[in-house]
Amino acid sequence: MKILFVCLGNICRSPMAEGIMRKKIRERDLDWEVDSAGTSSWHTGEAPDKRAQLVVKKHGTDISMQRSRMFDFGDSVEFDKILVMDESNFSSVLETIGLDNEGDNVEYIMDYLYPGEKMPVPDPYFGNDGFEEVYQMLDQACDAFIEHQLLKKEVE
Ligand code: 4NP
């Protein structure tokens, strides 16, 4: 299973999700890979936002080595699951991979906690206090994602 988290800048939400998921994969000894990307190139090559790094570190994960990169068409071929944060990410991803490719592997990460609601993970970049909330949302949604995939595997 190859998972790609996608947000706008790839310096706040998706790098946090990548770090959170990588830790869970390691703890559960799963044979999965995880990466993240942004729908913009605004921060290409940059490390995650310091505020994102701090919150994730507080919970025991170091994401300082991750670097921002832009989502591209090849990602849709390479990754089994493309997990977006909000509606704007969703439409940008579909624009890049072709609108008729909607379906299968592009999903809202929060749908794993609240199916079908397309609940956005709020963009914390312009505020100062949203990072812990984003962490908690992503942490729970990643657990739900893992449970869902493991259950599915059991049934198959
Ligand atoms: P992200 O947050 O999409 O969670 O990485 C943002 C980062 C940067 C900007 C917007 C959102 N920006 O406008 O530069």
Coordinates of N, CA, C and O and ligand atoms in Angstrom, one line a residue:
M1 N 0.8 -1.2 0.0 CA 0.0 0.0 0.0 C 0.9 1.3 0.0 O 1.7 1.4 0.9
K2 N 0.7 2.1 -1.0 CA 1.4 3.4 -1.1 C 0.4 4.5 -0.9 O -0.5 4.6 -1.7
I3 N 0.7 5.3 0.1 CA -0.3 6.4 0.4 C 0.4 7.8 0.2 O 1.5 8.0 0.7
L4 N -0.4 8.7 -0.4 CA 0.1 10.0 -0.6 C -0.9 11.0 0.0 O -2.0 11.0 -0.4
F5 N -0.4 11.8 1.0 CA -1.2 12.9 1.5 C -1.0 14.2 0.7 O 0.2 14.5 0.4
V6 N -2.1 14.9 0.4 CA -2.0 16.1 -0.4 C -2.7 17.3 0.3 O -3.8 17.1 0.7
C7 N -2.0 18.4 0.3 CA -2.6 19.7 0.8 C -2.2 20.8 -0.2 O -1.7 20.5 -1.3
L8 N -2.3 22.0 0.2 CA -2.0 23.1 -0.7 C -0.4 23.4 -0.8 O 0.2 23.4 -1.9
G9 N 0.2 23.7 0.3 CA 1.6 24.1 0.3 C 2.6 23.0 0.6 O 3.8 23.2 0.4
N10 N 2.1 21.8 1.1 CA 2.9 20.7 1.6 C 3.9 21.2 2.6 O 5.1 20.7 2.6
I11 N 3.5 22.1 3.5 CA 4.4 22.5 4.6 C 3.7 22.4 5.9 O 4.3 22.5 7.0
C12 N 2.4 22.2 5.9 CA 1.6 22.1 7.2 C 0.9 20.8 7.3 O 1.4 19.8 8.0
R13 N -0.3 20.7 6.7 CA -1.2 19.6 6.9 C -0.6 18.2 6.4 O -0.6 17.3 7.2
S14 N -0.3 18.2 5.1 CA 0.1 16.9 4.6 C 1.5 16.4 5.1 O 1.6 15.2 5.3
P15 N 2.4 17.3 5.4 CA 3.7 16.8 6.1 C 3.4 16.2 7.5 O 4.0 15.3 7.9
M16 N 2.4 16.9 8.2 CA 2.0 16.4 9.5 C 1.4 15.0 9.4 O 1.8 14.0 10.1
A17 N 0.5 14.8 8.4 CA -0.2 13.5 8.1 C 0.9 12.5 7.8 O 0.8 11.3 8.3
E18 N 1.9 12.9 6.9 CA 2.9 11.9 6.6 C 3.7 11.4 7.8 O 3.9 10.2 7.9
G19 N 4.1 12.3 8.7 CA 4.8 12.0 9.8 C 4.0 11.1 10.8 O 4.5 10.1 11.3
I20 N 2.7 11.5 11.0 CA 1.8 10.7 11.9 C 1.6 9.3 11.3 O 1.8 8.3 12.1
M21 N 1.4 9.2 10.0 CA 1.1 7.9 9.4 C 2.4 7.0 9.4 O 2.4 5.8 9.7
R22 N 3.6 7.7 9.2 CA 4.8 6.9 9.1 C 5.1 6.3 10.5 O 5.5 5.1 10.6
K23 N 4.8 7.0 11.6 CA 5.0 6.5 12.9 C 4.0 5.3 13.2 O 4.4 4.3 13.7
K24 N 2.8 5.4 12.7 CA 1.8 4.3 13.0 C 2.2 3.1 12.2 O 2.1 2.0 12.6
I25 N 2.7 3.3 10.9 CA 3.1 2.2 10.1 C 4.2 1.4 10.8 O 4.2 0.2 10.8
R26 N 5.2 2.2 11.3 CA 6.3 1.6 12.0 C 5.9 0.8 13.2 O 6.2 -0.3 13.4
E27 N 5.0 1.5 14.0 CA 4.6 0.8 15.3 C 3.8 -0.5 15.0 O 3.8 -1.4 15.8
R28 N 3.1 -0.5 13.9 CA 2.3 -1.7 13.6 C 3.0 -2.6 12.7 O 2.3 -3.6 12.2
D29 N 4.2 -2.3 12.3 CA 5.0 -3.2 11.4 C 4.3 -3.5 10.1 O 4.2 -4.6 9.6
L30 N 3.7 -2.4 9.5 CA 3.0 -2.6 8.3 C 3.9 -2.4 7.1 O 4.8 -1.6 7.2
D31 N 3.7 -3.1 6.0 CA 4.5 -3.0 4.8 C 3.9 -1.9 3.9 O 3.5 -2.2 2.8
W32 N 3.8 -0.7 4.4 CA 3.2 0.4 3.6 C 4.3 1.5 3.5 O 5.2 1.6 4.3
E33 N 4.0 2.3 2.4 CA 4.9 3.5 2.2 C 4.0 4.7 2.3 O 2.8 4.7 1.9
V34 N 4.6 5.8 2.7 CA 3.8 7.1 2.8 C 4.7 8.3 2.3 O 5.9 8.3 2.5
D35 N 4.0 9.2 1.7 CA 4.7 10.4 1.2 C 3.7 11.5 1.2 O 2.5 11.3 1.5
S36 N 4.1 12.8 0.9 CA 3.1 13.9 0.8 C 3.5 14.9 -0.3 O 4.7 14.9 -0.7
A37 N 2.6 15.7 -0.7 CA 2.8 16.6 -1.8 C 1.8 17.8 -1.7 O 0.8 17.6 -1.0
G38 N 2.1 18.9 -2.4 CA 1.2 20.0 -2.4 C 0.7 20.2 -3.8 O 1.3 19.9 -4.8
T39 N -0.5 20.9 -3.9 CA -1.0 21.2 -5.2 C -0.4 22.5 -5.8 O -0.6 22.8 -6.9
S40 N 0.4 23.2 -5.0 CA 1.1 24.4 -5.4 C 2.6 24.1 -5.3 O 3.0 23.2 -4.6
S41 N 3.4 25.0 -6.0 CA 4.9 24.8 -5.9 C 5.4 26.0 -5.0 O 6.6 26.2 -5.0
W42 N 4.5 26.7 -4.3 CA 4.9 27.8 -3.5 C 6.1 27.6 -2.6 O 6.9 28.4 -2.3
H43 N 6.1 26.4 -2.0 CA 7.1 26.1 -1.0 C 8.0 25.0 -1.3 O 8.7 24.4 -0.4
T44 N 8.1 24.7 -2.6 CA 9.0 23.5 -3.1 C 10.4 23.6 -2.5 O 11.0 24.6 -2.5
G45 N 10.8 22.5 -1.9 CA 12.2 22.4 -1.4 C 12.2 22.8 0.1 O 13.3 22.6 0.7
E46 N 11.2 23.4 0.6 CA 11.2 23.8 2.0 C 10.9 22.7 3.0 O 10.1 21.8 2.7
A47 N 11.4 22.9 4.2 CA 11.0 22.0 5.3 C 9.6 22.4 5.8 O 9.2 23.5 5.5
P48 N 9.0 21.5 6.5 CA 7.7 21.8 7.1 C 7.7 23.1 7.9 O 8.8 23.4 8.5
D49 N 6.6 23.8 8.0 CA 6.4 25.0 8.8 C 6.9 24.6 10.2 O 6.6 23.5 10.8
K50 N 7.6 25.5 10.9 CA 8.1 25.3 12.2 C 7.0 24.9 13.2 O 7.2 24.1 14.1
R51 N 5.9 25.5 13.1 CA 4.8 25.3 14.0 C 4.3 23.8 13.8 O 3.9 23.1 14.8
A52 N 4.3 23.4 12.6 CA 3.9 22.0 12.3 C 4.9 21.0 12.9 O 4.6 20.0 13.6
Q53 N 6.2 21.4 12.7 CA 7.3 20.5 13.2 C 7.2 20.4 14.7 O 7.3 19.3 15.3
L54 N 6.9 21.5 15.4 CA 6.8 21.6 16.9 C 5.7 20.7 17.4 O 5.9 19.9 18.4
V55 N 4.5 20.8 16.8 CA 3.4 20.1 17.3 C 3.6 18.6 17.2 O 3.4 17.8 18.1
V56 N 4.1 18.2 16.0 CA 4.3 16.8 15.7 C 5.4 16.2 16.6 O 5.3 15.1 17.2
K57 N 6.4 17.0 16.8 CA 7.6 16.6 17.7 C 7.1 16.4 19.2 O 7.5 15.5 19.9
K58 N 6.2 17.3 19.6 CA 5.6 17.2 20.9 C 5.0 15.8 21.1 O 4.9 15.3 22.2
H59 N 4.4 15.3 20.0 CA 3.8 14.0 20.1 C 4.7 12.9 19.7 O 4.3 11.7 19.5
G60 N 6.0 13.2 19.6 CA 7.0 12.1 19.4 C 7.5 11.8 18.0 O 8.1 10.7 17.8
T61 N 7.3 12.7 17.1 CA 7.7 12.4 15.7 C 8.5 13.6 15.1 O 8.1 14.7 15.3
D62 N 9.6 13.3 14.4 CA 10.4 14.3 13.8 C 10.1 14.4 12.3 O 10.3 13.4 11.6
I63 N 9.6 15.5 11.8 CA 9.3 15.6 10.4 C 10.3 16.7 9.7 O 10.0 17.1 8.6
S64 N 11.3 17.0 10.5 CA 12.2 18.1 10.0 C 12.9 17.8 8.7 O 13.3 18.7 8.0
M65 N 13.1 16.5 8.4 CA 13.8 16.1 7.2 C 12.9 16.1 5.9 O 13.4 16.0 4.8
Q66 N 11.6 16.2 6.1 CA 10.7 16.2 4.9 C 10.8 17.5 4.1 O 11.1 18.6 4.7
R67 N 10.7 17.4 2.8 CA 10.8 18.6 2.0 C 9.5 18.7 1.1 O 9.0 17.7 0.6
S68 N 9.1 20.0 0.9 CA 7.9 20.2 0.1 C 8.1 19.9 -1.4 O 9.2 20.2 -1.9
R69 N 7.2 19.3 -2.0 CA 7.2 19.1 -3.5 C 5.8 19.2 -4.0 O 4.8 19.1 -3.3
M70 N 5.7 19.4 -5.3 CA 4.4 19.6 -5.9 C 3.9 18.2 -6.4 O 4.6 17.4 -7.0
F71 N 2.6 18.0 -6.3 CA 1.9 16.9 -6.8 C 2.0 16.9 -8.3 O 1.8 17.9 -8.9
D72 N 2.1 15.7 -8.9 CA 2.1 15.6 -10.4 C 1.4 14.3 -10.8 O 1.0 13.5 -10.0
F73 N 1.2 14.3 -12.1 CA 0.4 13.2 -12.7 C 0.9 11.8 -12.3 O 0.2 10.9 -12.0
G74 N 2.2 11.7 -12.3 CA 2.9 10.4 -12.0 C 2.5 9.9 -10.6 O 2.4 8.6 -10.4
D75 N 2.2 10.8 -9.7 CA 1.7 10.4 -8.4 C 0.5 9.5 -8.4 O 0.3 8.6 -7.6
S76 N -0.4 9.9 -9.4 CA -1.7 9.2 -9.5 C -1.5 7.7 -9.9 O -2.3 6.8 -9.7
V77 N -0.4 7.5 -10.6 CA -0.1 6.1 -11.1 C 0.7 5.4 -10.0 O 0.4 4.2 -9.7
E78 N 1.6 6.1 -9.3 CA 2.4 5.5 -8.3 C 1.7 5.1 -7.0 O 2.0 4.1 -6.4
F79 N 0.8 6.0 -6.6 CA 0.2 5.7 -5.3 C -1.2 5.0 -5.3 O -2.0 5.3 -6.2
D80 N -1.4 4.2 -4.4 CA -2.7 3.5 -4.3 C -3.8 4.4 -3.7 O -4.9 4.2 -4.1
K81 N -3.4 5.2 -2.8 CA -4.4 6.1 -2.2 C -3.8 7.5 -2.2 O -2.7 7.8 -1.7
I82 N -4.6 8.5 -2.7 CA -4.3 9.9 -2.6 C -5.3 10.5 -1.6 O -6.5 10.5 -1.9
L83 N -4.8 11.0 -0.5 CA -5.7 11.4 0.6 C -5.6 13.0 0.7 O -4.5 13.5 1.1
V84 N -6.7 13.7 0.4 CA -6.6 15.1 0.4 C -7.2 15.7 1.7 O -8.0 15.0 2.4
M85 N -6.9 17.0 2.0 CA -7.4 17.7 3.2 C -8.7 18.4 3.0 O -9.5 18.6 3.9
D86 N -8.9 19.0 1.8 CA -10.1 19.8 1.6 C -10.5 19.7 0.1 O -9.9 19.1 -0.7
E87 N -11.7 20.4 -0.1 CA -12.3 20.4 -1.5 C -11.4 21.0 -2.5 O -11.4 20.6 -3.7
S88 N -10.6 22.1 -2.1 CA -9.7 22.7 -3.1 C -8.6 21.7 -3.5 O -8.3 21.6 -4.7
N89 N -8.1 21.0 -2.6 CA -7.0 20.0 -2.9 C -7.7 19.0 -3.8 O -7.0 18.5 -4.8
F90 N -8.9 18.5 -3.5 CA -9.6 17.5 -4.3 C -9.7 17.9 -5.7 O -9.3 17.2 -6.7
S91 N -10.2 19.2 -6.0 CA -10.4 19.6 -7.4 C -9.1 19.8 -8.1 O -8.9 19.5 -9.3
S92 N -8.0 20.3 -7.4 CA -6.7 20.5 -8.0 C -6.1 19.2 -8.4 O -5.6 19.1 -9.5
V93 N -6.3 18.2 -7.6 CA -5.7 16.9 -7.9 C -6.4 16.3 -9.1 O -5.8 15.8 -10.1
L94 N -7.7 16.5 -9.1 CA -8.5 15.9 -10.3 C -8.1 16.7 -11.6 O -8.1 16.1 -12.7
E95 N -7.9 18.0 -11.5 CA -7.5 18.7 -12.6 C -6.2 18.2 -13.2 O -6.0 18.1 -14.4
T96 N -5.2 17.9 -12.3 CA -3.9 17.4 -12.7 C -4.0 16.0 -13.3 O -3.3 15.7 -14.3
I97 N -4.9 15.1 -12.8 CA -4.9 13.7 -13.2 C -6.0 13.5 -14.3 O -6.0 12.4 -14.8
G98 N -6.8 14.5 -14.5 CA -7.9 14.3 -15.5 C -9.2 14.1 -14.8 O -9.3 13.2 -13.9
L99 N -10.1 15.0 -15.1 CA -11.4 15.0 -14.3 C -12.1 13.7 -14.3 O -12.8 13.4 -13.4
D100 N -12.0 12.9 -15.4 CA -12.7 11.7 -15.5 C -12.0 10.6 -14.7 O -12.5 9.4 -14.6
N101 N -11.0 10.9 -14.0 CA -10.3 9.9 -13.1 C -10.9 10.0 -11.7 O -10.3 9.4 -10.8
E102 N -11.9 10.7 -11.5 CA -12.6 10.8 -10.2 C -13.0 9.4 -9.8 O -13.4 8.6 -10.6
G103 N -12.9 9.2 -8.5 CA -13.4 7.9 -8.0 C -12.3 7.3 -7.2 O -11.6 8.0 -6.5
D104 N -12.1 6.0 -7.5 CA -11.2 5.1 -6.8 C -10.3 5.7 -5.8 O -10.5 5.6 -4.6
N105 N -9.2 6.3 -6.3 CA -8.1 6.4 -5.3 C -7.9 7.8 -4.7 O -7.0 8.1 -4.0
V106 N -8.7 8.8 -5.1 CA -8.6 10.1 -4.5 C -9.7 10.3 -3.5 O -10.9 10.2 -3.8
E107 N -9.3 10.5 -2.2 CA -10.3 10.5 -1.1 C -10.0 11.6 -0.1 O -8.8 12.0 0.0
Y108 N -11.0 12.0 0.6 CA -10.8 12.9 1.7 C -10.4 12.1 2.9 O -11.1 11.2 3.3
I109 N -9.2 12.5 3.6 CA -8.8 11.7 4.7 C -9.8 11.7 5.8 O -10.0 10.6 6.5
M110 N -10.6 12.8 6.0 CA -11.5 12.8 7.1 C -12.7 11.9 6.9 O -13.5 11.6 7.8
D111 N -12.9 11.5 5.6 CA -14.0 10.6 5.3 C -13.9 9.2 6.0 O -14.8 8.5 6.2
Y112 N -12.6 8.9 6.5 CA -12.4 7.7 7.2 C -12.9 7.7 8.6 O -13.2 6.7 9.2
L113 N -13.1 9.0 9.1 CA -13.7 9.1 10.4 C -15.2 9.5 10.3 O -16.0 9.0 11.1
Y114 N -15.5 10.3 9.3 CA -16.9 10.7 9.1 C -17.3 10.5 7.6 O -17.2 11.4 6.8
P115 N -17.7 9.2 7.3 CA -17.9 8.8 5.9 C -18.8 9.7 5.1 O -19.9 10.1 5.6
G116 N -18.3 10.1 4.0 CA -19.1 10.9 3.0 C -19.3 12.3 3.4 O -19.9 13.1 2.6
E117 N -18.7 12.8 4.5 CA -19.0 14.2 4.9 C -18.0 15.2 4.2 O -18.2 16.4 4.2
K118 N -16.9 14.7 3.6 CA -15.9 15.6 3.0 C -15.5 16.7 3.9 O -15.4 17.9 3.5
M119 N -15.4 16.4 5.2 CA -15.0 17.4 6.2 C -13.6 17.9 5.9 O -12.7 17.1 5.8
P120 N -13.4 19.2 5.8 CA -12.0 19.7 5.6 C -11.2 19.6 6.8 O -11.6 19.8 8.0
V121 N -9.9 19.4 6.6 CA -8.9 19.6 7.7 C -8.5 21.1 7.5 O -8.0 21.5 6.5
P122 N -8.8 21.9 8.5 CA -8.6 23.4 8.3 C -7.2 23.7 8.1 O -6.3 23.2 8.7
D123 N -7.0 24.7 7.2 CA -5.7 25.2 6.9 C -5.1 26.0 8.0 O -5.7 27.1 8.3
P124 N -4.1 25.6 8.7 CA -3.6 26.3 9.9 C -2.6 27.4 9.6 O -2.2 28.1 10.5
Y125 N -2.2 27.6 8.4 CA -1.1 28.4 8.0 C -1.2 29.9 8.4 O -0.3 30.5 8.9
F126 N -2.4 30.4 8.3 CA -2.6 31.9 8.6 C -3.0 32.1 10.0 O -3.1 33.3 10.4
G127 N -3.2 31.1 10.8 CA -3.5 31.3 12.2 C -2.3 30.9 13.0 O -1.3 30.6 12.5
N128 N -2.5 30.8 14.4 CA -1.4 30.4 15.2 C -1.7 29.2 16.0 O -0.9 28.5 16.5
D129 N -3.0 29.0 16.2 CA -3.4 28.0 17.2 C -4.1 26.8 16.6 O -4.7 26.0 17.3
G130 N -4.0 26.6 15.3 CA -4.8 25.5 14.7 C -4.0 24.2 14.6 O -4.6 23.2 14.2
F131 N -2.7 24.3 14.9 CA -1.9 23.1 14.6 C -2.2 21.9 15.5 O -2.2 20.8 15.0
E132 N -2.5 22.1 16.8 CA -2.8 21.0 17.7 C -4.2 20.4 17.2 O -4.3 19.1 17.2
E133 N -5.1 21.2 16.8 CA -6.4 20.7 16.4 C -6.2 19.8 15.1 O -6.7 18.7 15.0
V134 N -5.4 20.3 14.2 CA -5.1 19.6 13.0 C -4.4 18.3 13.3 O -4.7 17.2 12.8
Y135 N -3.5 18.3 14.3 CA -2.8 17.1 14.7 C -3.8 16.0 15.2 O -3.7 14.9 14.8
Q136 N -4.7 16.5 16.0 CA -5.7 15.5 16.6 C -6.6 14.9 15.5 O -6.9 13.7 15.5
M137 N -7.0 15.8 14.6 CA -7.9 15.3 13.5 C -7.2 14.3 12.7 O -7.7 13.2 12.4
L138 N -5.9 14.6 12.3 CA -5.1 13.7 11.4 C -4.8 12.4 12.2 O -4.8 11.3 11.6
D139 N -4.5 12.5 13.4 CA -4.1 11.3 14.2 C -5.3 10.3 14.3 O -5.1 9.1 14.0
Q140 N -6.5 10.9 14.5 CA -7.6 10.0 14.6 C -8.0 9.4 13.2 O -8.4 8.3 13.1
A141 N -7.9 10.3 12.2 CA -8.3 9.8 10.9 C -7.3 8.8 10.4 O -7.7 7.8 9.7
C142 N -6.0 8.9 10.7 CA -5.0 7.9 10.3 C -5.3 6.6 11.0 O -5.2 5.5 10.3
D143 N -5.7 6.6 12.2 CA -6.1 5.4 12.9 C -7.2 4.7 12.2 O -7.3 3.5 12.0
A144 N -8.2 5.5 11.9 CA -9.4 5.0 11.2 C -9.1 4.5 9.8 O -9.6 3.4 9.4
F145 N -8.2 5.1 9.1 CA -7.7 4.6 7.8 C -7.1 3.3 7.9 O -7.4 2.3 7.2
I146 N -6.2 3.1 8.9 CA -5.5 1.9 9.1 C -6.5 0.7 9.4 O -6.5 -0.3 8.9
E147 N -7.4 1.0 10.4 CA -8.4 0.0 10.8 C -9.2 -0.4 9.6 O -9.5 -1.6 9.4
H148 N -9.6 0.6 8.8 CA -10.4 0.3 7.6 C -9.7 -0.6 6.6 O -10.2 -1.6 6.1
Q149 N -8.4 -0.3 6.4 CA -7.6 -1.1 5.4 C -7.4 -2.5 5.9 O -7.4 -3.5 5.2
L150 N -7.1 -2.6 7.2 CA -6.8 -4.0 7.8 C -8.1 -4.8 7.8 O -8.0 -6.0 7.5
L151 N -9.2 -4.2 8.1 CA -10.5 -4.9 8.1 C -10.8 -5.4 6.7 O -11.2 -6.6 6.5
K152 N -10.6 -4.5 5.7 CA -10.8 -4.9 4.3 C -10.0 -6.1 3.9 O -10.4 -7.0 3.2
K153 N -8.7 -6.1 4.3 CA -7.8 -7.1 4.0 C -8.3 -8.5 4.6 O -8.2 -9.5 4.0
E154 N -8.8 -8.4 5.8 CA -9.3 -9.6 6.5 C -10.5 -10.2 5.7 O -10.6 -11.4 5.6
V155 N -11.4 -9.3 5.1 CA -12.5 -9.8 4.4 C -12.2 -10.4 3.0 O -12.7 -11.4 2.6
E156 N -11.1 -9.8 2.4 CA -10.7 -10.2 1.1 C -10.2 -11.7 1.0 O -9.6 -12.2 1.9
Ligands
4NP1 P1 -0.8 23.6 3.9 O1 -0.8 25.1 4.4 O2 -1.5 23.5 2.6 O3 -1.4 22.8 5.0 O4 0.7 23.3 3.7 C1 -0.5 26.2 3.7 C2 0.8 26.5 3.5 C3 1.2 27.7 2.8 C4 0.2 28.5 2.2 C5 -1.1 28.1 2.4 C6 -1.5 27.0 3.1 N1 0.5 29.7 1.6 O5 -0.4 30.4 1.2 O6 1.7 29.9 1.3

